[in-house]
Tab-separated table of C-alpha atoms and ligand atoms in Angstrom:
chain	number	residue	atom	x	y	z
H	128	MET	CA	68.796	128.836	113.036
H	129	GLY	CA	66.527	128.365	116.034
H	130	ALA	CA	64.642	125.534	114.110
H	131	LEU	CA	68.059	123.875	113.149
H	132	ARG	CA	69.132	124.027	116.720
H	133	ARG	CA	66.247	121.778	117.520
H	134	VAL	CA	67.226	119.236	114.989
H	135	ILE	CA	69.010	116.571	117.081
H	136	GLU	CA	71.266	113.914	115.606
H	137	PRO	CA	70.070	110.806	117.287
H	138	THR	CA	73.270	108.885	117.803
H	139	ALA	CA	75.382	111.711	119.190
H	140	ASN	CA	72.228	113.388	120.826
H	141	LYS	CA	73.514	116.828	119.707
H	142	SER	CA	72.017	119.417	117.409
H	143	VAL	CA	73.167	119.470	113.754
H	144	LEU	CA	74.469	123.086	114.388
H	145	ASP	CA	76.609	121.812	117.314
H	146	LEU	CA	77.917	118.985	115.236
H	147	GLY	CA	78.919	121.307	112.420
H	148	PHE	CA	76.746	119.474	109.941
H	149	VAL	CA	75.139	122.541	108.490
H	150	ARG	CA	77.221	123.936	105.564
H	151	ALA	CA	74.784	126.443	104.364
H	152	ALA	CA	71.165	127.472	105.264
H	153	ARG	CA	69.000	129.860	103.235
H	154	VAL	CA	65.421	130.903	103.486
H	155	ALA	CA	63.739	132.806	100.669
H	156	ASP	CA	60.256	133.051	99.183
H	157	GLY	CA	58.692	130.627	101.454
H	158	ALA	CA	61.358	127.904	100.924
H	159	ALA	CA	64.274	126.843	103.013
H	160	TRP	CA	67.432	125.212	101.562
H	161	ILE	CA	69.627	123.307	103.950
H	162	ASP	CA	73.002	121.906	102.827
H	163	TYR	CA	74.288	119.258	105.146
H	164	GLU	CA	77.699	117.982	105.272
H	165	LEU	CA	77.756	114.614	107.063
H	166	PRO	CA	80.505	112.256	108.123
H	167	GLU	CA	80.980	109.623	105.435
H	168	GLN	CA	79.560	106.814	107.450
H	169	LEU	CA	76.263	108.636	108.012
H	170	VAL	CA	75.554	109.339	104.322
H	171	GLY	CA	72.891	106.990	103.056
H	172	SER	CA	72.351	105.553	106.625
H	173	PRO	CA	69.179	105.482	108.629
H	174	VAL	CA	70.594	108.484	110.661
H	175	GLU	CA	70.459	110.553	107.461
H	176	GLN	CA	66.869	109.562	106.955
H	177	GLU	CA	66.027	110.449	110.489
H	178	LEU	CA	67.844	113.753	110.201
H	179	ARG	CA	65.886	114.616	106.961
H	180	LEU	CA	62.602	113.861	108.740
H	181	ARG	CA	63.560	115.910	111.759
H	182	THR	CA	64.753	118.851	109.663
H	183	ASN	CA	61.535	118.857	107.732
H	184	ALA	CA	59.463	118.872	110.805
H	185	ALA	CA	61.443	121.520	112.655
H	186	LEU	CA	61.454	123.833	109.474
H	187	HIS	CA	57.813	123.389	108.693
H	188	MET	CA	57.019	124.746	112.076
H	189	THR	CA	58.856	127.864	111.152
H	190	ALA	CA	56.861	130.891	110.122
H	191	GLY	CA	57.165	131.643	106.480
H	192	VAL	CA	58.552	128.255	105.388
H	193	GLU	CA	56.285	126.178	103.248
H	194	ARG	CA	58.879	124.068	101.449
H	195	VAL	CA	62.036	122.535	102.665
H	196	GLU	CA	64.940	121.337	100.461
H	197	ILE	CA	67.689	119.298	101.979
H	198	ARG	CA	70.928	118.466	100.311
H	199	VAL	CA	73.386	115.949	101.826
H	200	ALA	CA	77.009	115.696	100.967
H	201	ALA	CA	79.766	113.587	102.631
H	202	ARG	CA	82.081	115.634	104.724
H	203	PRO	CA	85.458	115.385	102.986
H	204	GLY	CA	88.444	113.557	104.540
H	205	ARG	CA	88.850	115.358	107.828
H	206	VAL	CA	90.344	113.558	110.761
H	207	THR	CA	87.441	111.285	111.872
H	208	ASN	CA	88.440	108.626	114.157
H	209	THR	CA	86.770	105.521	112.591
H	210	LEU	CA	89.733	103.398	113.550
H	211	PRO	CA	89.627	103.067	117.233
H	212	GLY	CA	93.225	102.871	118.782
H	213	VAL	CA	94.882	104.274	115.607
H	214	GLN	CA	96.008	107.848	116.318
H	215	ASN	CA	97.167	108.931	112.761
H	216	VAL	CA	96.659	107.445	109.274
H	217	ILE	CA	99.232	108.794	106.882
H	218	ALA	CA	99.049	107.909	103.258
H	219	VAL	CA	102.105	107.719	100.982
H	220	GLY	CA	101.194	108.497	97.466
H	221	ALA	CA	102.903	109.368	94.145
H	222	GLY	CA	101.973	110.448	90.668
H	223	LYS	CA	104.117	107.672	89.238
H	224	GLY	CA	105.076	104.112	90.045
H	225	GLY	CA	108.679	103.317	90.516
H	226	VAL	CA	109.605	106.503	92.358
H	227	GLY	CA	110.154	104.709	95.686
H	228	LYS	CA	106.739	105.078	97.188
H	229	SER	CA	106.756	101.665	98.886
H	230	THR	CA	110.325	101.904	99.929
H	231	LEU	CA	109.658	105.230	101.458
H	232	SER	CA	106.531	103.908	103.184
H	233	VAL	CA	108.592	101.271	104.859
H	234	LEU	CA	111.439	103.520	105.786
H	235	LEU	CA	109.060	106.145	107.283
H	236	ALA	CA	107.256	103.412	109.260
H	237	LEU	CA	110.558	102.061	110.554
H	238	GLY	CA	111.781	105.583	111.260
H	239	LEU	CA	108.792	106.260	113.422
H	240	LYS	CA	108.972	102.816	115.041
H	241	ARG	CA	112.737	103.517	115.918
H	242	ARG	CA	111.566	106.485	117.833
H	243	GLY	CA	109.386	104.366	120.065
H	244	LEU	CA	106.135	104.951	118.194
H	245	ARG	CA	103.846	102.178	117.545
H	246	THR	CA	103.582	101.796	113.779
H	247	GLY	CA	101.746	99.697	111.286
H	248	LEU	CA	101.875	99.514	107.532
H	249	LEU	CA	98.948	98.950	105.253
H	250	ASP	CA	99.634	97.944	101.658
H	251	ALA	CA	96.865	99.581	99.507
H	252	ASP	CA	98.808	99.249	96.343
H	253	VAL	CA	96.566	96.829	94.610
H	254	TYR	CA	98.643	96.829	91.498
H	255	GLY	CA	101.765	95.642	93.125
H	256	PRO	CA	101.671	94.789	96.845
H	257	SER	CA	105.371	94.933	97.672
H	258	LEU	CA	105.242	95.349	101.466
H	259	PRO	CA	105.609	91.712	102.225
H	260	LYS	CA	108.922	91.587	100.347
H	261	LEU	CA	110.181	94.981	101.615
H	262	THR	CA	109.535	94.043	105.212
H	263	GLY	CA	110.825	90.430	105.048
H	264	THR	CA	107.361	89.045	105.777
H	265	GLU	CA	106.632	87.249	102.641
H	266	ALA	CA	106.364	83.854	104.366
H	267	ALA	CA	103.827	85.252	106.941
H	268	GLN	CA	100.212	84.761	106.793
H	269	ALA	CA	97.332	86.916	108.009
H	270	GLU	CA	95.507	84.954	110.713
H	271	GLY	CA	92.012	85.385	111.757
H	272	THR	CA	91.165	86.089	115.464
H	273	ALA	CA	88.390	84.426	117.289
H	274	ASP	CA	86.203	87.518	116.917
H	275	GLY	CA	86.511	87.426	113.120
H	276	ARG	CA	89.199	90.091	112.736
H	277	ILE	CA	92.395	89.893	110.684
H	278	LEU	CA	95.766	89.859	112.593
H	279	PRO	CA	98.437	91.758	110.702
H	280	PRO	CA	101.746	89.856	110.584
H	281	GLU	CA	104.647	91.466	112.459
H	282	SER	CA	107.968	92.133	110.866
H	283	ASP	CA	111.253	91.463	112.659
H	284	ASP	CA	111.322	95.178	113.371
H	285	GLY	CA	108.059	95.051	115.127
H	286	LEU	CA	105.980	96.755	112.392
H	287	LYS	CA	102.467	95.436	111.939
H	288	VAL	CA	101.946	94.839	108.154
H	289	MET	CA	98.810	94.139	106.222
H	290	SER	CA	98.906	93.414	102.527
H	291	MET	CA	96.937	91.574	99.884
H	292	GLY	CA	100.216	89.820	99.332
H	293	TYR	CA	99.588	87.565	102.321
H	294	LEU	CA	96.334	86.255	100.829
H	295	VAL	CA	97.264	85.908	97.074
H	296	PRO	CA	100.437	83.954	95.859
H	297	ALA	CA	103.012	86.369	94.628
H	298	ASN	CA	102.903	85.018	91.051
H	299	GLU	CA	99.282	85.334	90.703
H	300	VAL	CA	97.587	88.255	89.099
H	301	VAL	CA	94.632	89.858	90.643
H	302	VAL	CA	92.547	92.222	88.562
H	303	TRP	CA	90.998	94.785	90.740
H	304	ARG	CA	88.397	97.216	89.813
H	305	GLY	CA	88.069	100.351	92.012
H	306	PRO	CA	85.131	99.242	94.154
H	307	MET	CA	86.752	95.850	94.918
H	308	ALA	CA	90.085	97.459	95.853
H	309	GLN	CA	88.332	99.883	97.955
H	310	LYS	CA	86.336	97.067	99.688
H	311	TYR	CA	89.411	95.090	100.519
H	312	VAL	CA	91.328	97.879	101.803
H	313	LYS	CA	88.357	98.985	103.944
H	314	GLU	CA	88.237	95.405	105.232
H	315	PHE	CA	91.836	95.499	106.305
H	316	LEU	CA	91.222	98.835	108.025
H	317	ASP	CA	88.108	97.954	109.753
H	318	ARG	CA	88.697	94.280	110.533
H	319	GLY	CA	92.401	94.470	111.028
H	320	ALA	CA	93.322	93.836	114.544
H	321	TRP	CA	95.724	96.705	114.632
H	322	GLY	CA	95.679	97.279	118.380
H	323	GLU	CA	96.988	100.623	119.620
H	324	LEU	CA	98.996	102.361	116.939
H	325	ASP	CA	100.409	105.894	116.945
H	326	HIS	CA	100.800	105.879	113.172
H	327	LEU	CA	99.513	103.728	110.335
H	328	ILE	CA	101.317	104.210	107.098
H	329	VAL	CA	99.322	103.489	103.984
H	330	ASP	CA	101.096	102.712	100.685
H	331	LEU	CA	98.551	103.988	98.151
H	332	PRO	CA	98.520	102.958	94.548
H	333	PRO	CA	100.262	105.535	92.256
H	334	GLY	CA	98.452	108.078	90.075
H	335	THR	CA	95.241	109.814	90.101
H	336	GLY	CA	93.025	107.135	88.790
H	337	ASP	CA	89.941	105.589	90.182
H	338	ILE	CA	91.572	103.477	92.849
H	339	PRO	CA	93.790	106.005	94.556
H	340	LEU	CA	90.889	108.450	94.363
H	341	THR	CA	88.313	106.162	96.010
H	342	LEU	CA	90.838	105.008	98.627
H	343	SER	CA	91.766	108.542	99.619
H	344	GLN	CA	88.110	109.170	100.101
H	345	SER	CA	87.367	106.044	102.055
H	346	ILE	CA	90.281	106.092	104.522
H	347	PRO	CA	90.175	108.566	107.355
H	348	LEU	CA	93.473	110.222	106.591
H	349	THR	CA	95.500	112.466	108.822
H	350	GLY	CA	97.165	113.473	105.577
H	351	ALA	CA	99.170	112.369	102.586
H	352	VAL	CA	102.939	112.479	101.752
H	353	VAL	CA	103.666	112.722	98.055
H	354	VAL	CA	106.859	111.105	96.877
H	355	CYS	CA	108.548	112.273	93.792
H	356	THR	CA	111.913	112.129	91.900
H	357	PRO	CA	113.302	115.251	90.610
H	358	GLN	CA	112.619	114.862	86.831
H	359	ASP	CA	110.142	117.146	85.224
H	360	VAL	CA	107.984	114.243	84.067
H	361	ALA	CA	107.729	112.838	87.533
H	362	LEU	CA	107.029	116.216	89.033
H	363	LEU	CA	104.208	116.984	86.793
H	364	ASP	CA	102.503	113.765	87.747
H	365	ALA	CA	103.285	114.391	91.491
H	366	LEU	CA	101.472	117.829	91.086
H	367	LYS	CA	98.464	116.127	89.658
H	368	ALA	CA	98.453	113.774	92.752
H	369	TYR	CA	98.839	116.868	94.898
H	370	ARG	CA	95.829	118.540	93.308
H	371	MET	CA	93.774	115.352	93.619
H	372	TYR	CA	94.377	115.243	97.407
H	373	ARG	CA	93.563	118.969	97.630
H	374	LYS	CA	90.300	118.423	95.809
H	375	LEU	CA	89.391	115.612	98.217
H	376	ASN	CA	90.354	117.769	101.195
H	377	VAL	CA	93.023	115.337	102.258
H	378	PRO	CA	95.660	117.522	103.795
H	379	VAL	CA	99.030	117.160	102.065
H	380	LEU	CA	101.696	116.834	104.875
H	381	GLY	CA	104.519	117.411	102.392
H	382	PHE	CA	106.615	116.341	99.497
H	383	VAL	CA	109.555	114.074	99.696
H	384	GLU	CA	112.072	113.977	96.936
H	385	ASN	CA	113.449	110.400	96.324
H	386	MET	CA	116.670	109.697	94.464
H	387	SER	CA	117.661	113.240	95.176
H	388	TYR	CA	121.250	112.705	94.258
H	389	TYR	CA	123.998	110.205	94.336
H	390	LEU	CA	127.015	110.818	96.441
H	391	ASN	CA	130.000	109.665	94.325
H	392	PRO	CA	132.112	107.548	96.777
H	393	ALA	CA	135.248	108.220	94.731
H	394	THR	CA	135.083	111.947	94.655
H	395	GLY	CA	132.697	112.719	97.472
H	396	ALA	CA	130.734	115.051	95.080
H	397	ARG	CA	126.937	115.070	94.815
H	398	GLU	CA	125.768	113.914	91.427
H	399	TYR	CA	122.311	115.084	90.473
H	400	ILE	CA	121.269	112.296	88.261
H	401	PHE	CA	117.513	113.200	87.918
H	402	GLY	CA	117.969	116.963	88.376
H	403	ASN	CA	118.502	119.252	91.249
H	404	GLY	CA	116.150	120.579	93.841
H	405	GLY	CA	113.074	120.439	91.599
H	406	VAL	CA	110.702	118.894	94.234
H	407	GLU	CA	111.600	121.404	96.860
H	408	ARG	CA	110.998	124.281	94.401
H	409	ALA	CA	107.582	122.794	93.445
H	410	ALA	CA	106.692	122.344	97.092
H	411	ARG	CA	107.495	126.047	97.743
H	412	ALA	CA	105.612	127.200	94.581
H	413	ASN	CA	102.556	125.433	95.921
H	414	ASP	CA	102.939	126.278	99.644
H	415	VAL	CA	103.397	122.671	100.545
H	416	PRO	CA	105.916	121.693	103.211
H	417	TYR	CA	109.057	120.083	101.836
H	418	LEU	CA	109.947	117.071	104.169
H	419	GLY	CA	113.291	116.402	102.594
H	420	GLY	CA	115.229	114.402	100.040
H	421	LEU	CA	116.503	110.889	100.122
H	422	PRO	CA	119.664	110.115	98.198
H	423	LEU	CA	120.093	107.334	95.782
H	424	HIS	CA	121.987	104.606	97.419
H	425	GLN	CA	122.738	101.076	96.611
H	426	LEU	CA	121.893	99.893	100.160
H	427	ILE	CA	118.346	101.285	99.887
H	428	ARG	CA	117.765	99.049	96.915
H	429	GLU	CA	119.604	96.084	98.480
H	430	SER	CA	117.938	96.200	101.892
H	431	GLY	CA	114.530	96.547	100.093
H	432	ASP	CA	115.275	93.343	98.089
H	433	ALA	CA	116.536	91.623	101.225
H	434	GLY	CA	113.425	92.595	103.273
H	435	SER	CA	115.734	94.213	105.741
H	436	PRO	CA	114.955	97.902	105.980
H	437	LYS	CA	116.642	98.421	109.300
H	438	ASP	CA	120.009	98.302	107.453
H	439	CYS	CA	119.205	101.749	106.082
H	440	PHE	CA	119.241	103.056	109.685
H	441	THR	CA	121.992	100.941	111.042
H	442	HIS	CA	124.454	100.272	108.193
H	443	ALA	CA	123.984	103.151	105.821
H	444	PRO	CA	126.402	106.117	105.502
H	445	ALA	CA	125.636	109.332	107.415
H	446	HIS	CA	124.218	111.105	104.566
H	447	VAL	CA	121.478	108.449	104.099
H	448	THR	CA	120.665	108.134	107.875
H	449	GLU	CA	120.628	111.894	108.352
H	450	ALA	CA	118.353	112.397	105.342
H	451	LEU	CA	115.867	109.690	106.764
H	452	ASP	CA	116.065	111.252	110.228
H	453	GLN	CA	115.261	114.649	108.795
H	454	ILE	CA	112.213	113.469	106.885
H	455	VAL	CA	110.814	111.548	109.754
H	456	THR	CA	111.357	114.673	112.096
H	457	ASN	CA	109.670	116.843	109.498
H	458	LEU	CA	106.753	114.479	109.046
H	459	LEU	CA	106.081	114.317	112.748
H	460	GLU	CA	106.145	118.037	113.000
H	461	GLN	CA	103.548	118.258	110.122
H	462	VAL	CA	101.363	115.628	111.814
H	463	ARG	CA	101.449	117.545	115.002
H	464	LEU	CA	100.537	120.833	113.284
H	465	ARG	CA	97.723	119.132	111.461
H	466	ARG	CA	96.207	117.613	114.499
H	467	ALA	CA	96.364	120.991	116.225
H	468	GLU	CA	94.317	122.597	113.596
H	469	ALA	CA	92.103	119.621	112.715
H	470	THR	CA	89.287	120.293	115.137
H	471	PRO	CA	86.437	120.624	112.708
H	472	LEU	CA	84.703	123.986	113.335
H	473	PRO	CA	81.071	124.319	112.574
H	474	GLN	CA	80.918	126.369	109.386
H	475	LEU	CA	77.793	128.371	108.629
H	476	ARG	CA	77.325	130.399	105.668
H	477	ILE	CA	74.052	132.261	105.452
H	478	ARG	CA	73.233	134.083	102.308
E	923	ADP	N1	116.701	106.209	97.343
E	923	ADP	C1	116.859	104.987	96.667
E	923	ADP	N2	118.055	104.502	96.338
E	923	ADP	C2	118.193	103.274	95.687
E	923	ADP	N3	117.197	102.590	95.306
E	923	ADP	C3	115.897	103.140	95.581
E	923	ADP	C4	115.727	104.234	96.273
E	923	ADP	N4	114.385	104.405	96.321
E	923	ADP	C5	113.783	103.309	95.688
E	923	ADP	N5	114.759	102.501	95.215
E	923	ADP	C6	114.514	101.168	94.570
E	923	ADP	O1	113.723	101.575	93.369
E	923	ADP	C7	112.832	100.547	93.068
E	923	ADP	C8	111.345	101.135	93.099
E	923	ADP	O2	111.064	101.405	94.307
E	923	ADP	P1	109.546	101.158	94.986
E	923	ADP	O3	109.644	101.639	96.388
E	923	ADP	O4	109.182	99.702	94.796
E	923	ADP	O5	108.739	102.249	94.139
E	923	ADP	P2	107.160	102.400	93.986
E	923	ADP	O6	106.576	101.866	95.215
E	923	ADP	O7	107.058	103.910	93.860
E	923	ADP	O8	106.814	101.776	92.740
E	923	ADP	C9	113.063	99.411	94.167
E	923	ADP	O9	113.869	98.478	93.766
E	923	ADP	C10	113.644	100.211	95.254
E	923	ADP	O10	114.657	99.416	96.045
E	924	MG	MG1	105.210	100.237	95.379
């Protein structure tokens, strides 16, 4: 421990112990094994090389150590602030396409915006970028700034939106492989002139394939929201997505049930077209917060097609606006809780 305390990370000028980089350390039979967990951006960087050298040097000076083995892993998605000015990055994911992930991304963003929070939207759904249409910004273009950054267009509602859709004509097909998709999303994150944002909502591609996986790893996420419809098949896929986030150490902020029910205007009765309460039960069974359910309503579809999401807040019946309000409130509460516990504590296991 004394030797590790003398290993100083050159950029932060603090010891690897104080920075919480040491996941495990063991000395036996003349050998020392050190397991480091470094922030993603340091892995493979000159800083890692320097740390290896310094660790070797410090440990070789320790009595009884003749051999040093260093292993380096990337620290899984904790809240690391690689996006200056952006407080929270919230991914919206789903196990399946067509469950309303993009619609919900936009409605969540607008719900936050309407509470006076500065909000942006990033379209990471490379298979079907739909945020330009849903936010009524199809005609917009992403302009470059003098310092080589990309200015996200702003919707009428004041949401900053970035999407591949602004760069590729809507009728053209882009074939993305995982690394390419990851690269473009990283570009939009790192070079996007987002300014000061309280929340950046990221519409992730559905499923647990290569692309959502790499993206969830490469974006510094506060957490993920999993959207699901109540049917069993959709639920099974949502649980797979949930397990993927868990494996990647992305905190799951909660489940949202979309198309929860239809309020029959003639009878006033709730009709559970896709099943009743399944997502909430699955959330409880897995100890995940349930953020709420959004009913099926024609206005939600129409306002999406018209690129006018604010209609869902201003012209929708009470059962829709109240549901949205509840989901936004619960999401903010989960973000607050997550931030309160997100200070990474140095973890040291000595065997
Ligand atoms: N609660 C809802 N009520 C009515 N239509 C909805 C609702 N949620 C989504 N839709 C519609 O369902 C379709 C698919 O939604 P979308 O958000 O594009 O799904 P995804 O991004 O998961 O593929 C869209 O036409 C959208 O307007
Ligand atoms: Mg979508």
